Amino acid sequence: MSLRTALLFAASLLCAGAGAGEIPPSERRSGYDLMSRETRAIQDDDATNPGMLWVLDGEALWNRKAGAVGRACAACHGDARTSMKGVAARYPAFDAALRRPVNLEERIKLCRSERQKAPPLAFESRDLLALTAYVARQSRGLPIAIVIDERTLPFLDAGREAFHRRQGQLNLACSQCHDDNWGRRLAGSLIPQAHPTGYPLYRLEWQGLGSLERRLRNCLIGIRAEPYAFGAPEFVDLELYLMWRANGMKIETPAVRP
Amino acid sequence: MARAIVNVPARAKRGEIVEVKTLAQHPMETGFRRTQTGELIPRDIIRRFTCTYNGTEVYRVDLHPAMSANPLIAFSTIATETGTLAFQWAGDNGYSVTETASIRVE
């Protein structure tokens, strides 16, 4: 059964028994906990985790001079193991100049273009994924720590609203799968709770590393909604809500998922 | 960029069976897929992986289309003497990567 047909079946099924509501903190589970033993083993060992290939590329890029300013990330930020520790755990974070939250990829893109005066890195490009994975790797094991203030509250509310809004031709809300039916199967896949603990992560289905926005595109296309463009504010609102919803859970970057 | 990660225990007892793990960065493009406009994407795969231990071949594998990208190859060998394990991946379009790891046998 293709994912599409599976989703069509699921659509009718979910309409019947929804309404379980938000997940209590004690019942939160990372997607990791729902994976097979074999896939968990691939993630656990840096010698077998293919995401480490990107982390190592990211480390090389971190130390390489770039742009008109001719400075490497390391020239300003020093050793990433200390300067970037915990950073990924509090993104998306409010950017005063843009007056909205930006995610980690956008933050790195901003440093590239404004601090290094280097040509922009495209979303989902190998180099941007590598740098993001390297920066986020420095937070592995640390708890997600999104602090909401009056500046970010409207964006959190927008993200929460989007998460609970039915959309797409299948007329499904994220919450119908991820709050109400997590742990159940959608064809061959277990429905996780959608905690963004491991991004960017290596998806076996992708045969490569991808961002949270790429994952969200997959879910949006699955319910036949039109996905937002990479970097769209709507995406960042959703990411902010997902990260806040996972507050206290541990960062796993680079995670592995089926 | 062509990167590989190898993992060999740093030390082992003589005669001990040790596990060797390798990971190579590679798309493993099958040669059977087409683009959206119907053009065939040419094959680009790793063809052969070998491991030598102080010059003696201890492991070799031929790879084929439809193997996963970034292939993980793990195998075991017997720790015979202190020295070097040398790894080589070779494939289409002149792809060639080498890595080494040392092991101390006591």
GROMACS .gro file of C-alpha atoms in nm:
model
  364
    1MET     CA    1   0.000   0.000   0.000
    2SER     CA    2   0.144   0.337  -0.093
    3LEU     CA    3   0.172   0.610   0.169
    4ARG     CA    4  -0.095   0.805  -0.020
    5THR     CA    5  -0.353   0.525  -0.006
    6ALA     CA    6  -0.259   0.456   0.352
    7LEU     CA    7  -0.324   0.818   0.434
    8LEU     CA    8  -0.664   0.809   0.265
    9PHE     CA    9  -0.763   0.514   0.479
   10ALA     CA   10  -0.622   0.684   0.784
   11ALA     CA   11  -0.819   0.999   0.712
   12SER     CA   12  -1.153   0.827   0.752
   13LEU     CA   13  -1.027   0.631   1.050
   14LEU     CA   14  -0.895   0.932   1.237
   15CYS     CA   15  -1.211   1.133   1.193
   16ALA     CA   16  -1.390   0.869   1.395
   17GLY     CA   17  -1.181   0.845   1.710
   18ALA     CA   18  -1.003   1.175   1.763
   19GLY     CA   19  -0.999   1.418   2.053
   20ALA     CA   20  -0.743   1.277   2.295
   21GLY     CA   21  -0.582   1.618   2.339
   22GLU     CA   22  -0.229   1.725   2.426
   23ILE     CA   23   0.024   1.474   2.558
   24PRO     CA   24   0.102   1.500   2.932
   25PRO     CA   25   0.475   1.555   3.002
   26SER     CA   26   0.518   1.215   3.166
   27GLU     CA   27   0.398   1.040   2.849
   28ARG     CA   28   0.622   1.223   2.604
   29ARG     CA   29   0.838   0.996   2.390
   30SER     CA   30   1.106   1.079   2.138
   31GLY     CA   31   1.070   0.920   1.795
   32TYR     CA   32   1.382   0.732   1.902
   33ASP     CA   33   1.183   0.529   2.156
   34LEU     CA   34   0.948   0.407   1.884
   35MET     CA   35   1.221   0.289   1.647
   36SER     CA   36   1.341  -0.065   1.597
   37ARG     CA   37   1.636  -0.187   1.801
   38GLU     CA   38   1.851  -0.193   1.487
   39THR     CA   39   1.778   0.168   1.393
   40ARG     CA   40   1.845   0.281   1.749
   41ALA     CA   41   2.179   0.101   1.737
   42ILE     CA   42   2.275   0.289   1.419
   43GLN     CA   43   2.202   0.621   1.592
   44ASP     CA   44   2.376   0.533   1.918
   45ASP     CA   45   2.720   0.457   1.776
   46ASP     CA   46   2.913   0.743   1.614
   47ALA     CA   47   3.097   0.478   1.410
   48THR     CA   48   2.773   0.368   1.241
   49ASN     CA   49   2.562   0.686   1.251
   50PRO     CA   50   2.576   0.824   0.894
   51GLY     CA   51   2.482   1.168   1.027
   52MET     CA   52   2.838   1.188   1.157
   53LEU     CA   53   2.960   1.222   0.796
   54TRP     CA   54   2.780   1.559   0.785
   55VAL     CA   55   2.899   1.657   1.131
   56LEU     CA   56   3.260   1.603   1.021
   57ASP     CA   57   3.198   1.808   0.704
   58GLY     CA   58   3.047   2.077   0.925
   59GLU     CA   59   3.355   2.080   1.145
   60ALA     CA   60   3.576   2.134   0.840
   61LEU     CA   61   3.352   2.419   0.720
   62TRP     CA   62   3.351   2.575   1.068
   63ASN     CA   63   3.728   2.614   1.045
   64ARG     CA   64   3.743   2.727   0.679
   65LYS     CA   65   3.775   3.095   0.587
   66ALA     CA   66   3.488   3.219   0.373
   67GLY     CA   67   3.354   3.536   0.213
   68ALA     CA   68   3.484   3.889   0.163
   69VAL     CA   69   3.570   3.921   0.532
   70GLY     CA   70   3.795   3.617   0.501
   71ARG     CA   71   3.709   3.481   0.844
   72ALA     CA   72   3.602   3.135   0.946
   73CYS     CA   73   3.318   3.072   1.190
   74ALA     CA   74   3.592   2.966   1.432
   75ALA     CA   75   3.765   3.307   1.403
   76CYS     CA   76   3.471   3.472   1.579
   77HIS     CA   77   3.317   3.185   1.774
   78GLY     CA   78   3.628   2.988   1.872
   79ASP     CA   79   3.587   2.628   1.974
   80ALA     CA   80   3.232   2.522   1.886
   81ARG     CA   81   3.234   2.263   2.163
   82THR     CA   82   3.208   2.545   2.415
   83SER     CA   83   3.067   2.841   2.219
   84MET     CA   84   2.787   2.644   2.052
   85LYS     CA   85   2.700   2.423   2.346
   86GLY     CA   86   2.329   2.451   2.418
   87VAL     CA   87   2.261   2.690   2.130
   88ALA     CA   88   2.048   2.448   1.925
   89ALA     CA   89   1.839   2.375   2.235
   90ARG     CA   90   1.701   2.728   2.238
   91TYR     CA   91   1.626   2.776   1.867
   92PRO     CA   92   1.410   2.908   1.699
   93ALA     CA   93   1.508   3.226   1.884
   94PHE     CA   94   1.392   3.585   1.847
   95ASP     CA   95   1.594   3.800   1.609
   96ALA     CA   96   1.572   4.165   1.707
   97ALA     CA   97   1.650   4.299   1.359
   98LEU     CA   98   1.397   4.079   1.179
   99ARG     CA   99   1.148   4.110   1.467
  100ARG     CA  100   1.057   3.742   1.443
  101PRO     CA  101   1.200   3.408   1.553
  102VAL     CA  102   1.460   3.249   1.324
  103ASN     CA  103   1.560   2.883   1.324
  104LEU     CA  104   1.916   2.757   1.347
  105GLU     CA  105   1.958   2.728   0.969
  106GLU     CA  106   1.849   3.089   0.921
  107ARG     CA  107   2.076   3.202   1.205
  108ILE     CA  108   2.374   3.037   1.033
  109LYS     CA  109   2.271   3.182   0.697
  110LEU     CA  110   2.265   3.527   0.860
  111CYS     CA  111   2.619   3.486   0.991
  112ARG     CA  112   2.729   3.369   0.646
  113SER     CA  113   2.586   3.666   0.464
  114GLU     CA  114   2.624   3.945   0.722
  115ARG     CA  115   2.932   3.853   0.923
  116GLN     CA  116   3.134   3.666   0.662
  117LYS     CA  117   2.995   3.849   0.355
  118ALA     CA  118   2.992   3.515   0.179
  119PRO     CA  119   2.750   3.396  -0.091
  120PRO     CA  120   2.432   3.265   0.072
  121LEU     CA  121   2.394   2.897   0.142
  122ALA     CA  122   2.070   2.752   0.004
  123PHE     CA  123   1.826   2.583   0.238
  124GLU     CA  124   1.880   2.207   0.240
  125SER     CA  125   2.219   2.246   0.068
  126ARG     CA  126   2.487   2.007   0.179
  127ASP     CA  127   2.699   2.279   0.340
  128LEU     CA  128   2.414   2.436   0.537
  129LEU     CA  129   2.301   2.095   0.664
  130ALA     CA  130   2.659   2.011   0.759
  131LEU     CA  131   2.713   2.335   0.952
  132THR     CA  132   2.375   2.303   1.124
  133ALA     CA  133   2.443   1.942   1.218
  134TYR     CA  134   2.784   2.038   1.356
  135VAL     CA  135   2.644   2.326   1.562
  136ALA     CA  136   2.348   2.121   1.689
  137ARG     CA  137   2.574   1.825   1.769
  138GLN     CA  138   2.730   2.041   2.041
  139SER     CA  139   2.396   2.030   2.226
  140ARG     CA  140   2.353   1.654   2.213
  141GLY     CA  141   2.221   1.529   2.544
  142LEU     CA  142   2.113   1.874   2.663
  143PRO     CA  143   1.748   1.947   2.734
  144ILE     CA  144   1.548   2.160   2.490
  145ALA     CA  145   1.507   2.500   2.657
  146ILE     CA  146   1.270   2.731   2.471
  147VAL     CA  147   1.182   3.036   2.680
  148ILE     CA  148   0.877   3.228   2.563
  149ASP     CA  149   0.844   3.600   2.625
  150GLU     CA  150   0.601   3.864   2.504
  151ARG     CA  151   0.795   3.901   2.178
  152THR     CA  152   0.775   3.532   2.087
  153LEU     CA  153   0.433   3.451   2.231
  154PRO     CA  154   0.235   3.554   1.919
  155PHE     CA  155   0.456   3.323   1.708
  156LEU     CA  156   0.412   3.035   1.949
  157ASP     CA  157   0.036   3.085   1.938
  158ALA     CA  158   0.042   3.088   1.556
  159GLY     CA  159   0.240   2.763   1.557
  160ARG     CA  160   0.006   2.599   1.804
  161GLU     CA  161  -0.292   2.707   1.597
  162ALA     CA  162  -0.135   2.561   1.280
  163PHE     CA  163  -0.064   2.234   1.461
  164HIS     CA  164  -0.430   2.194   1.553
  165ARG     CA  165  -0.577   2.323   1.226
  166ARG     CA  166  -0.720   2.073   0.981
  167GLN     CA  167  -0.569   2.126   0.640
  168GLY     CA  168  -0.501   1.976   0.301
  169GLN     CA  169  -0.725   1.764   0.082
  170LEU     CA  170  -0.732   1.501   0.355
  171ASN     CA  171  -0.849   1.766   0.602
  172LEU     CA  172  -0.623   1.645   0.882
  173ALA     CA  173  -0.452   1.836   1.162
  174CYS     CA  174  -0.102   1.751   1.283
  175SER     CA  175  -0.253   1.693   1.627
  176GLN     CA  176  -0.489   1.423   1.501
  177CYS     CA  177  -0.192   1.204   1.422
  178HIS     CA  178   0.071   1.322   1.666
  179ASP     CA  179  -0.136   1.396   1.981
  180ASP     CA  180  -0.433   1.165   1.937
  181ASN     CA  181  -0.293   0.863   1.756
  182TRP     CA  182   0.076   0.840   1.836
  183GLY     CA  183   0.200   0.485   1.885
  184ARG     CA  184  -0.049   0.352   1.629
  185ARG     CA  185   0.039   0.250   1.278
  186LEU     CA  186  -0.006   0.432   0.952
  187ALA     CA  187   0.057   0.144   0.712
  188GLY     CA  188   0.411   0.035   0.798
  189SER     CA  189   0.505   0.344   0.996
  190LEU     CA  190   0.457   0.402   1.366
  191ILE     CA  191   0.313   0.747   1.427
  192PRO     CA  192   0.556   0.933   1.656
  193GLN     CA  193   0.468   1.225   1.882
  194ALA     CA  194   0.654   1.463   1.648
  195HIS     CA  195   0.920   1.590   1.886
  196PRO     CA  196   1.196   1.768   1.692
  197THR     CA  197   1.474   1.634   1.912
  198GLY     CA  198   1.716   1.512   1.645
  199TYR     CA  199   1.738   1.761   1.360
  200PRO     CA  200   1.902   1.780   1.120
  201LEU     CA  201   1.873   1.401   1.108
  202TYR     CA  202   1.948   1.109   0.884
  203ARG     CA  203   1.635   0.950   0.749
  204LEU     CA  204   1.680   0.605   0.604
  205GLU     CA  205   1.401   0.682   0.358
  206TRP     CA  206   1.585   0.994   0.238
  207GLN     CA  207   1.921   0.815   0.226
  208GLY     CA  208   2.057   1.140   0.356
  209LEU     CA  209   2.045   1.419   0.610
  210GLY     CA  210   1.752   1.659   0.616
  211SER     CA  211   1.617   1.949   0.819
  212LEU     CA  212   1.303   1.967   1.032
  213GLU     CA  213   1.140   2.170   0.756
  214ARG     CA  214   1.202   1.887   0.511
  215ARG     CA  215   1.034   1.649   0.757
  216LEU     CA  216   0.739   1.888   0.791
  217ARG     CA  217   0.711   1.911   0.412
  218ASN     CA  218   0.678   1.532   0.405
  219CYS     CA  219   0.388   1.545   0.653
  220LEU     CA  220   0.219   1.834   0.471
  221ILE     CA  221   0.247   1.659   0.135
  222GLY     CA  222   0.116   1.344   0.305
  223ILE     CA  223  -0.208   1.518   0.398
  224ARG     CA  224  -0.210   1.681   0.054
  225ALA     CA  225  -0.161   2.031   0.180
  226GLU     CA  226   0.066   2.267  -0.011
  227PRO     CA  227   0.395   2.283   0.181
  228TYR     CA  228   0.540   2.622   0.269
  229ALA     CA  229   0.865   2.731   0.106
  230PHE     CA  230   1.183   2.660   0.304
  231GLY     CA  231   1.237   2.940   0.553
  232ALA     CA  232   0.873   3.057   0.541
  233PRO     CA  233   0.761   3.225   0.867
  234GLU     CA  234   0.474   2.972   0.894
  235PHE     CA  235   0.730   2.692   0.912
  236VAL     CA  236   0.931   2.868   1.183
  237ASP     CA  237   0.613   2.924   1.391
  238LEU     CA  238   0.543   2.549   1.372
  239GLU     CA  239   0.904   2.469   1.462
  240LEU     CA  240   0.887   2.705   1.760
  241TYR     CA  241   0.569   2.536   1.882
  242LEU     CA  242   0.717   2.187   1.833
  243MET     CA  243   1.037   2.277   2.017
  244TRP     CA  244   0.843   2.441   2.302
  245ARG     CA  245   0.615   2.134   2.317
  246ALA     CA  246   0.932   1.923   2.358
  247ASN     CA  247   1.086   2.147   2.627
  248GLY     CA  248   1.309   1.942   2.858
  249MET     CA  249   1.355   1.653   2.613
  250LYS     CA  250   1.713   1.578   2.513
  251ILE     CA  251   1.872   1.686   2.184
  252GLU     CA  252   1.984   1.382   1.979
  253THR     CA  253   2.145   1.547   1.676
  254PRO     CA  254   2.238   1.383   1.447
  255ALA     CA  255   1.949   1.142   1.503
  256VAL     CA  256   1.850   0.857   1.272
  257ARG     CA  257   1.490   0.789   1.178
  258PRO     CA  258   1.321   0.539   0.947
  259MET     CA  259   3.393   1.562  -0.069
  260ALA     CA  260   3.446   1.197  -0.005
  261ARG     CA  261   3.472   1.107   0.355
  262ALA     CA  262   3.496   0.778   0.539
  263ILE     CA  263   3.480   0.687   0.905
  264VAL     CA  264   3.652   0.374   1.035
  265ASN     CA  265   3.638   0.228   1.380
  266VAL     CA  266   3.885  -0.032   1.505
  267PRO     CA  267   3.957  -0.107   1.871
  268ALA     CA  268   4.282   0.068   1.970
  269ARG     CA  269   4.413  -0.240   2.155
  270ALA     CA  270   4.331  -0.609   2.166
  271LYS     CA  271   4.464  -0.939   2.298
  272ARG     CA  272   4.646  -1.166   2.056
  273GLY     CA  273   4.397  -1.403   1.898
  274GLU     CA  274   4.098  -1.194   1.996
  275ILE     CA  275   3.817  -1.143   1.744
  276VAL     CA  276   3.773  -0.770   1.688
  277GLU     CA  277   3.490  -0.587   1.519
  278VAL     CA  278   3.571  -0.337   1.247
  279LYS     CA  279   3.314  -0.078   1.137
  280THR     CA  280   3.337   0.145   0.832
  281LEU     CA  281   3.112   0.411   0.688
  282ALA     CA  282   3.173   0.572   0.349
  283GLN     CA  283   3.009   0.886   0.220
  284HIS     CA  284   2.859   0.796  -0.116
  285PRO     CA  285   2.523   0.842  -0.297
  286MET     CA  286   2.521   0.487  -0.444
  287GLU     CA  287   2.318   0.604  -0.744
  288THR     CA  288   2.176   0.286  -0.896
  289GLY     CA  289   2.175   0.381  -1.264
  290PHE     CA  290   1.812   0.273  -1.294
  291ARG     CA  291   1.645   0.593  -1.180
  292ARG     CA  292   1.523   0.866  -1.411
  293THR     CA  293   1.484   1.241  -1.365
  294GLN     CA  294   1.138   1.400  -1.382
  295THR     CA  295   1.198   1.466  -1.750
  296GLY     CA  296   1.279   1.101  -1.816
  297GLU     CA  297   1.655   1.112  -1.850
  298LEU     CA  298   1.846   0.824  -1.701
  299ILE     CA  299   2.063   0.920  -1.403
  300PRO     CA  300   2.398   0.751  -1.471
  301ARG     CA  301   2.516   0.486  -1.233
  302ASP     CA  302   2.756   0.606  -0.963
  303ILE     CA  303   2.837   0.343  -0.705
  304ILE     CA  304   3.125   0.207  -0.498
  305ARG     CA  305   3.238  -0.112  -0.673
  306ARG     CA  306   3.481  -0.261  -0.429
  307PHE     CA  307   3.588  -0.233  -0.068
  308THR     CA  308   3.903  -0.398   0.069
  309CYS     CA  309   4.079  -0.412   0.400
  310THR     CA  310   4.441  -0.517   0.448
  311TYR     CA  311   4.603  -0.589   0.782
  312ASN     CA  312   4.978  -0.525   0.776
  313GLY     CA  313   4.963  -0.577   0.400
  314THR     CA  314   4.758  -0.896   0.398
  315GLU     CA  315   4.406  -0.877   0.262
  316VAL     CA  316   4.160  -0.981   0.534
  317TYR     CA  317   3.832  -0.862   0.387
  318ARG     CA  318   3.696  -0.775   0.045
  319VAL     CA  319   3.349  -0.704  -0.083
  320ASP     CA  320   3.199  -0.619  -0.424
  321LEU     CA  321   2.914  -0.371  -0.415
  322HIS     CA  322   2.624  -0.351  -0.658
  323PRO     CA  323   2.340  -0.116  -0.752
  324ALA     CA  324   2.051  -0.092  -0.503
  325MET     CA  325   2.275  -0.092  -0.199
  326SER     CA  326   2.204   0.192   0.040
  327ALA     CA  327   2.375   0.529   0.020
  328ASN     CA  328   2.661   0.586   0.265
  329PRO     CA  329   2.711   0.212   0.308
  330LEU     CA  330   2.801   0.080   0.650
  331ILE     CA  331   3.030  -0.222   0.624
  332ALA     CA  332   3.111  -0.403   0.945
  333PHE     CA  333   3.310  -0.724   0.977
  334SER     CA  334   3.537  -0.903   1.219
  335THR     CA  335   3.899  -1.012   1.200
  336ILE     CA  336   4.148  -1.176   1.433
  337ALA     CA  337   4.397  -0.953   1.612
  338THR     CA  338   4.724  -1.118   1.513
  339GLU     CA  339   4.989  -0.849   1.556
  340THR     CA  340   5.037  -0.481   1.627
  341GLY     CA  341   5.010  -0.279   1.310
  342THR     CA  342   4.788  -0.103   1.062
  343LEU     CA  343   4.459  -0.180   0.896
  344ALA     CA  344   4.429  -0.008   0.559
  345PHE     CA  345   4.092   0.043   0.396
  346GLN     CA  346   4.015   0.120   0.036
  347TRP     CA  347   3.691   0.204  -0.138
  348ALA     CA  348   3.693   0.227  -0.519
  349GLY     CA  349   3.411   0.296  -0.759
  350ASP     CA  350   3.260   0.469  -1.061
  351ASN     CA  351   3.385   0.806  -1.186
  352GLY     CA  352   3.728   0.757  -1.035
  353TYR     CA  353   3.597   0.741  -0.679
  354SER     CA  354   3.879   0.630  -0.451
  355VAL     CA  355   3.911   0.678  -0.077
  356THR     CA  356   4.165   0.535   0.164
  357GLU     CA  357   4.175   0.530   0.541
  358THR     CA  358   4.397   0.364   0.798
  359ALA     CA  359   4.366   0.268   1.162
  360SER     CA  360   4.623   0.124   1.398
  361ILE     CA  361   4.579  -0.153   1.648
  362ARG     CA  362   4.801  -0.259   1.935
  363VAL     CA  363   4.807  -0.630   2.006
  364GLU     CA  364   4.950  -0.754   2.332
   0.00000   0.00000   0.00000
